[in-house]
Coordinates of C-alpha atoms and ligand atoms in Angstrom, one line a residue:
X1 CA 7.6 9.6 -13.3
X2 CA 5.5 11.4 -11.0
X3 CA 2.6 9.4 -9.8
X4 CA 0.3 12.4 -9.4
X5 CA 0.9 12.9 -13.4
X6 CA -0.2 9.1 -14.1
X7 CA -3.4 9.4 -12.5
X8 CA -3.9 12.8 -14.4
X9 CA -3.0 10.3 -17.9
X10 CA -4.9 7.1 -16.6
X11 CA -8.2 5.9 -15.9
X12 CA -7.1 3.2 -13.6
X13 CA -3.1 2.7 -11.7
X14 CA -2.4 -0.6 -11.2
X15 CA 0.3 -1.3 -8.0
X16 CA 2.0 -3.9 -6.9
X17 CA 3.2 -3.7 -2.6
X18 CA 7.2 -5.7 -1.6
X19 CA 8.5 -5.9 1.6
X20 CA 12.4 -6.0 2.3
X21 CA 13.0 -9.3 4.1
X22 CA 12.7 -10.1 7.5
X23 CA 16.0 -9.6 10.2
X24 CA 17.0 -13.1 9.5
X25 CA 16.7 -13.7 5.5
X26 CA 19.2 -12.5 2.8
X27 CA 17.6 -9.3 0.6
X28 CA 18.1 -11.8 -2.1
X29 CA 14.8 -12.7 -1.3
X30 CA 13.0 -9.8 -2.3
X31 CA 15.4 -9.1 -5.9
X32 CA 13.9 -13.0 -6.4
X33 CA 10.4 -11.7 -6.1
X34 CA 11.1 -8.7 -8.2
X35 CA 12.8 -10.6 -11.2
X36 CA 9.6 -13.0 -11.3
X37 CA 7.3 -9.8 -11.3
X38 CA 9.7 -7.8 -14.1
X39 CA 6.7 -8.7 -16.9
X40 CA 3.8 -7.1 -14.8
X41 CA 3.0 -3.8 -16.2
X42 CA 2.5 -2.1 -12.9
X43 CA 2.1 1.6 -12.6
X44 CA 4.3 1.6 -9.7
X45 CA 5.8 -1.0 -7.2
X46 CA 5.7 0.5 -3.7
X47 CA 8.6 -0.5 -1.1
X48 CA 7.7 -0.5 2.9
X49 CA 9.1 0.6 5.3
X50 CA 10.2 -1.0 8.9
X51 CA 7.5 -0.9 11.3
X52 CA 8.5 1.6 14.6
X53 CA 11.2 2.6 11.6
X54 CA 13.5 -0.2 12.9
X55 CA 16.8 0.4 11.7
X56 CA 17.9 -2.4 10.3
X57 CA 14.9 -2.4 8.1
X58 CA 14.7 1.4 7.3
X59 CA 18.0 1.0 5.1
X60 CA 16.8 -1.3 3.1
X61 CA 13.5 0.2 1.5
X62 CA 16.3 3.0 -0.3
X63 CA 18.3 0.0 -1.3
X64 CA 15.8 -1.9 -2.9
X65 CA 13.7 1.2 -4.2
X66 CA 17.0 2.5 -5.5
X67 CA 17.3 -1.0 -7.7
X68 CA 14.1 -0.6 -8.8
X69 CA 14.7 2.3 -10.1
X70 CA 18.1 1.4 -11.9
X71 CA 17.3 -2.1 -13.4
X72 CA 13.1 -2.0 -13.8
X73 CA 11.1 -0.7 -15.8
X74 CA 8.8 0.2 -12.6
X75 CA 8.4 3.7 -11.2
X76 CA 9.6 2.9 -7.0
X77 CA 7.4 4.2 -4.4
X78 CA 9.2 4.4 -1.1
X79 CA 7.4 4.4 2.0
X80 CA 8.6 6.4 4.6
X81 CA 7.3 6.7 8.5
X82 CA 8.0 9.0 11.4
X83 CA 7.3 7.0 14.7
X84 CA 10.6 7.2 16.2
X85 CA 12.3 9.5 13.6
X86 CA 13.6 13.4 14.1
X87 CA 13.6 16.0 11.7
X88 CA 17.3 15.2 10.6
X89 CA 16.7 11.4 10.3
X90 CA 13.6 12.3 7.7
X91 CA 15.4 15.2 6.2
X92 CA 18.6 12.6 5.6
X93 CA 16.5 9.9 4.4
X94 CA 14.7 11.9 1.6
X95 CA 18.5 13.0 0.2
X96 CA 19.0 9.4 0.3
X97 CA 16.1 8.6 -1.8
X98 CA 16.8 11.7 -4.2
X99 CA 20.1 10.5 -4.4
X100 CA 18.6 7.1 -6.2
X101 CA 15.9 9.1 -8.1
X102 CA 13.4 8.6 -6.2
X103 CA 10.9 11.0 -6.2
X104 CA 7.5 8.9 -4.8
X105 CA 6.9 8.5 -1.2
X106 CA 4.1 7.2 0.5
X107 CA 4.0 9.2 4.1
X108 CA 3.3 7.3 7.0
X109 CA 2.9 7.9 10.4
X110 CA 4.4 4.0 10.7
X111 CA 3.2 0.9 13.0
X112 CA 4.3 1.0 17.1
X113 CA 7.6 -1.2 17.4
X114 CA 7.7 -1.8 21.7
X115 CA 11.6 -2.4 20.3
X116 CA 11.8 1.4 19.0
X117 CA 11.1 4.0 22.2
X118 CA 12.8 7.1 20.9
X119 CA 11.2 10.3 20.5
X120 CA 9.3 11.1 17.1
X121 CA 9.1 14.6 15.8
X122 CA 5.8 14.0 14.5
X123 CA 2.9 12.9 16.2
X124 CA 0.9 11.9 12.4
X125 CA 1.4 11.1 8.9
X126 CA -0.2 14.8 8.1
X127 CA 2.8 16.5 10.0
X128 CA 5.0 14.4 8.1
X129 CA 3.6 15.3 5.1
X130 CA 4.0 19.1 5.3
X131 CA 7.5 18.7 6.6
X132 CA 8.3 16.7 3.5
X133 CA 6.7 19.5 0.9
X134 CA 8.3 21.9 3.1
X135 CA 11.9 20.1 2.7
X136 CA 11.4 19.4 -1.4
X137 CA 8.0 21.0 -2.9
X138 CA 8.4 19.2 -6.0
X139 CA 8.4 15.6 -4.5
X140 CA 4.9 13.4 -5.0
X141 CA 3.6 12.1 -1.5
X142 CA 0.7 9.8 -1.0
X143 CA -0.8 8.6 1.8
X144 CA -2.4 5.9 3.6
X145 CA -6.2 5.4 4.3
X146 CA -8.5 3.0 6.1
X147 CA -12.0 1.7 4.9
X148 CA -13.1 0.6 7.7
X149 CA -11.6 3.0 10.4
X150 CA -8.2 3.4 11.7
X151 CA -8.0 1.3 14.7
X152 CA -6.8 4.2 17.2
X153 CA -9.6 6.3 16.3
X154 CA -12.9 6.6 17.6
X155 CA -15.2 6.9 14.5
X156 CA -14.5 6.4 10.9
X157 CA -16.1 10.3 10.7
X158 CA -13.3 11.3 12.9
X159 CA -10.6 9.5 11.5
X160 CA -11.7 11.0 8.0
X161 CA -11.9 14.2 9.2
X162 CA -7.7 13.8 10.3
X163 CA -7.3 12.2 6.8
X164 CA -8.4 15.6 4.9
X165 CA -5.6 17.0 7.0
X166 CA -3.4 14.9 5.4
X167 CA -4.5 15.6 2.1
X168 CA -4.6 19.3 2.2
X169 CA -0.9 19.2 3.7
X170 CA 0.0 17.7 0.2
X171 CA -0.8 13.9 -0.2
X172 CA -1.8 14.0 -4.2
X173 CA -3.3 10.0 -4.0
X174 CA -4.4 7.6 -1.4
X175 CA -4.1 3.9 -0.7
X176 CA -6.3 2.3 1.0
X177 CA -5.4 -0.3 4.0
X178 CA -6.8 -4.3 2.6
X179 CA -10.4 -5.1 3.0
X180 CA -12.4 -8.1 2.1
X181 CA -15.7 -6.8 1.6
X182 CA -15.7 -4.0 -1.4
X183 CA -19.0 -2.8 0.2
X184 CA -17.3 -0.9 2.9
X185 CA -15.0 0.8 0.2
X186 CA -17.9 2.0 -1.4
X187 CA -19.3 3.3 1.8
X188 CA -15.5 4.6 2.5
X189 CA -15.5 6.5 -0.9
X190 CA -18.8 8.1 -0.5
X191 CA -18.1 9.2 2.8
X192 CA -14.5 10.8 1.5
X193 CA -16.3 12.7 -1.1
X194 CA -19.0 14.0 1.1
X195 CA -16.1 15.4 3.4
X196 CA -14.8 17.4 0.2
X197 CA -11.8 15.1 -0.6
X198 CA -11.2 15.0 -3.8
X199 CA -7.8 12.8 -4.6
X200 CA -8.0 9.4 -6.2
X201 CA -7.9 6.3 -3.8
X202 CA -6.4 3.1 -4.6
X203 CA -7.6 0.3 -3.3
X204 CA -5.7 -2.3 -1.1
X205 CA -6.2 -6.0 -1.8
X206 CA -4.2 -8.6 -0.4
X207 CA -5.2 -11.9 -1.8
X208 CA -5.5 -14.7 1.0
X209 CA -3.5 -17.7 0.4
X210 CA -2.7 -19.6 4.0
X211 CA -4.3 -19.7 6.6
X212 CA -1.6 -18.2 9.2
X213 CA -1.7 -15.1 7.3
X214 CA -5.9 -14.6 8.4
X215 CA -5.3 -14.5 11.9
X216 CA -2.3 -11.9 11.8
X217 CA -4.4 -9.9 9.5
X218 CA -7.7 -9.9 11.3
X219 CA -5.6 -9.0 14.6
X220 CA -3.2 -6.1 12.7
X221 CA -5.5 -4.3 10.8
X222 CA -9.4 -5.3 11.9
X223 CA -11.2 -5.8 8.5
X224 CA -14.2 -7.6 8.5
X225 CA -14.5 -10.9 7.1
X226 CA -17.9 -11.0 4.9
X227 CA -19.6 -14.3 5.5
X228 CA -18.6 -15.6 1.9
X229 CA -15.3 -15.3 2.5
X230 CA -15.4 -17.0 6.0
X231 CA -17.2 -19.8 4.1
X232 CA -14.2 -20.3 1.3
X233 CA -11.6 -20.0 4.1
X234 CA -13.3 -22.7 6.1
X235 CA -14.1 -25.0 2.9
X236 CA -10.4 -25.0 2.2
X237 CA -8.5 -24.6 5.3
X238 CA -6.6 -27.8 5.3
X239 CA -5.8 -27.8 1.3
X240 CA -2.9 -25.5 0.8
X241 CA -3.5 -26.0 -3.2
X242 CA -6.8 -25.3 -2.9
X243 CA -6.7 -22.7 -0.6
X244 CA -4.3 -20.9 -3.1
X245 CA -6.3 -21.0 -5.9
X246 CA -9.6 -20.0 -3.7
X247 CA -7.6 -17.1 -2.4
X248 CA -6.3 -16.1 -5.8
X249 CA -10.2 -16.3 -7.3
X250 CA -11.4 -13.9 -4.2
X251 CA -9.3 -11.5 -4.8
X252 CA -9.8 -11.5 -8.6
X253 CA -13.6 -11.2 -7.9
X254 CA -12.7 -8.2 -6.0
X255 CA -10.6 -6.4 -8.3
X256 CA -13.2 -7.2 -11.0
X257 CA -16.1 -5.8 -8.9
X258 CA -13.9 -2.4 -7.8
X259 CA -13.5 -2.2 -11.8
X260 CA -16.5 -2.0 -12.6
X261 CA -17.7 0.1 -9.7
X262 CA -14.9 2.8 -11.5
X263 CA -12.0 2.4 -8.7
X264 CA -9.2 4.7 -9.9
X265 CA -6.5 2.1 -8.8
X266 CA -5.6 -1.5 -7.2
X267 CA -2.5 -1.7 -5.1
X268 CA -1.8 -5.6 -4.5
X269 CA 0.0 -6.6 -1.3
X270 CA 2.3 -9.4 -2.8
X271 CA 3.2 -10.3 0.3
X272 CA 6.2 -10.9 -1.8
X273 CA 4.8 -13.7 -3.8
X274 CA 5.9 -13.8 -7.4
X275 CA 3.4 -16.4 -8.2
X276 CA 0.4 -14.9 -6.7
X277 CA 0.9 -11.8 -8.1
X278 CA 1.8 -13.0 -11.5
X279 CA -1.8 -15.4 -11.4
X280 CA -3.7 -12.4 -10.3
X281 CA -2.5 -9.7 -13.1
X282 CA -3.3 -12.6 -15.6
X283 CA -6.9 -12.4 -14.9
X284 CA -7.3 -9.0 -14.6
X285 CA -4.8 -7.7 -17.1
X286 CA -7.3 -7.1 -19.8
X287 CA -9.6 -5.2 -17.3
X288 CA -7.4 -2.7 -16.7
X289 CA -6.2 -2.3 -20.4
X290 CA -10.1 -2.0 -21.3
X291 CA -10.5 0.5 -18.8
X292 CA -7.4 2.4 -19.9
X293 CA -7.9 2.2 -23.5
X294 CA -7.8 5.5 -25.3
X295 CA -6.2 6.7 -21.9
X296 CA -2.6 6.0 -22.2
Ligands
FAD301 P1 -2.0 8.8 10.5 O1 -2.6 9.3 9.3 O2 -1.1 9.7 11.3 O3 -3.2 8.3 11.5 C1 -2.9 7.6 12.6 C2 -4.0 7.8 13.6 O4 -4.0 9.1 14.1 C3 -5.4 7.6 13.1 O5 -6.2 7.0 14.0 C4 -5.9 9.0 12.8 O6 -7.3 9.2 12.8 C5 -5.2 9.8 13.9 N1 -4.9 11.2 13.7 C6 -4.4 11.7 12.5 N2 -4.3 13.1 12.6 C7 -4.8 13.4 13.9 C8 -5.0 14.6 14.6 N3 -4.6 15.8 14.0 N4 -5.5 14.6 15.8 C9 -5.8 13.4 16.4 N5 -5.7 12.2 15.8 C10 -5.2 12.2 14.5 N6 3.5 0.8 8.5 C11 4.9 0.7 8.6 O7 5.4 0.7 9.7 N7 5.6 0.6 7.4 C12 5.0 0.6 6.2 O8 5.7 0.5 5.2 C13 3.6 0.7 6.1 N8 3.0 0.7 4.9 C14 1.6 0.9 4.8 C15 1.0 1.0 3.6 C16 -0.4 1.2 3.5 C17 -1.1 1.3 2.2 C18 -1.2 1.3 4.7 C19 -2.7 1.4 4.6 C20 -0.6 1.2 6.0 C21 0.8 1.0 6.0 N9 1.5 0.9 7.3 C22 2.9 0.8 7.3 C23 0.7 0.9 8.5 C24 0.6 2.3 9.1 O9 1.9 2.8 9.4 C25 -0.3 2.2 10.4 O10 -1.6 1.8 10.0 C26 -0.2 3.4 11.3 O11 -0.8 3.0 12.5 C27 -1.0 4.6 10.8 O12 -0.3 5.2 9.8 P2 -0.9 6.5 9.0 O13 0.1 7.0 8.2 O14 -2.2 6.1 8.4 O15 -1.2 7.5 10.3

């Protein structure tokens, strides 16, 4: 299935985000995570890819997109970066993926690795992009995009002037890097359709459930922390129950806000946790049939 189709047939695409496992746990890991998510009725579960395009991550997001795609129900979206890749390595890794079926990627220009120094034939995600259409026209390529400004880039203006590049060099959907306050989505979306952009744009939630993960967040990707959320975080710091379940209703409240405020699609960083994700499509399931009814 073509995820460019889906959003022609849907009001709102619902996603779910797994990681292969780190370096030094089994990939059991992850086929544990995707048996307890089997029930969700996700549009599409999206694979990433290793950050600086490490190696002995890279391999993996095929394998586990390939399973996927041979034992679930769920359309896989692989993601695929450039930093430290040449033309061949891309050009090899997409027979790979068509090999499996695979026929979703989500183009990235990928993360810096200081482990990964080799030479990248493509400087951005947009270059990437073209290269893949160029390789296999009929492929479906999203892309990434950020609310609240890439952090390498100077002004969100800017940085969505580079991401209508991407678009016109074929990205068909957008998803949107995790946010906490749906206010600078908004902002974000109105901004994008000013610039003449004209591709639905899922939005990124990653629901906050320990407090190690805030730090690493804040530092990785910059999004602002509204004061309300600062205040839940704080209240429940030292409760790891309660912190769970006050993480779980955040994130709930923000998919039920985006709803309403006609978001064409969620994509849930998992983070690889069954439970989470399972909690959080049980209180917004219904939303996103209501919003689909009629649409299917
Ligand atoms: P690009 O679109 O290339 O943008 C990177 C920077 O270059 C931006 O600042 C942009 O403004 C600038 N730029 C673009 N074009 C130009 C131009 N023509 N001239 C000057 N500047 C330009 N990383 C991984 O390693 N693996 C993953 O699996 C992964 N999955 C992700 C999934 C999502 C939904 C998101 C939002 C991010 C993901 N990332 C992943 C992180 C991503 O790789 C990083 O954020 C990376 O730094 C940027 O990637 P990009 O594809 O957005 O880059």
């Amino acid at each position: 299935m073509n995820i460019a189709d889906l959003f022609k047939q849907k009001k709102v695409i619902y996603s779910l985000e797994v990681f292969p496992p780190k370096k030094t746990s089994a990939l059991d890991t992850v086929y544990t995570t995707l048996a307890g998510i089997q029930d969700i009725p996700a549009d599409f579960v999206s694979v990433t890819y290793g950050a600086g395009g490490s190696n002995t991550q890279k391999s993996k997001t095929g394998e586990i997109a390939g399973f996927i795609k041979e034992k679930y129900k769920f359309e896989p979206v692989a993601h695929l970066t450039c930093i430290g890749a040449s033309r061949e390595d891309i050009r090899q890794t997409l027979e790979e993926l068509k090999t499996k079926g695979i026929r979703n990627v989500l183009a990235l220009r990928g993360d810096r690795n200081p482990e990964v120094t080799t030479p990248s034939a493509f400087r951005y995600a947009s270059e990437l992009t073209a290269y893949i259409k160029e390789l296999d026209p009929e492929i479906n390529i999203a892309g990434a995009c950020y609310p609240e400004c890439h952090g390498e880039c100077n002004s969100l203006e800017e940085d969505i002037e580079h991401l209508k590049e991407k678009v016109a060099a074929g990205a068909s959907h957008l998803i949107s890097q995790l946010f906490f306050d749906n206010d600078c989505f908004y902002d974000f979306r109105e901004k994008v359709e000013a610039a003449g952009i004209q591709v639905p744009i899922q939005a990124g939630i990653m629901p906050i459930v320990n407090k190690n993960q805030i730090e690493k967040i804040v530092t990785l990707c910059g999004a602002s922390l509204p004061k309300r959320f600062v205040r839940v975080i704080n209240r429940y710091a030292d409760s790891p129950e309660a912190l769970r379940d006050a993480g779980i209703a955040y994130a709930t409240d923000q998919i039920i806000n985006l709803l309403a405020s006609g978001v064409r699609g969620i994509h849930l960083y998992t983070m690889n946790n069954m439970e989470i994700a399972c909690r959080i499509d049980a209180n917004i399931r219904s939303l996103i049939d209501s919003a689909n009814q009629g649409n299917q």
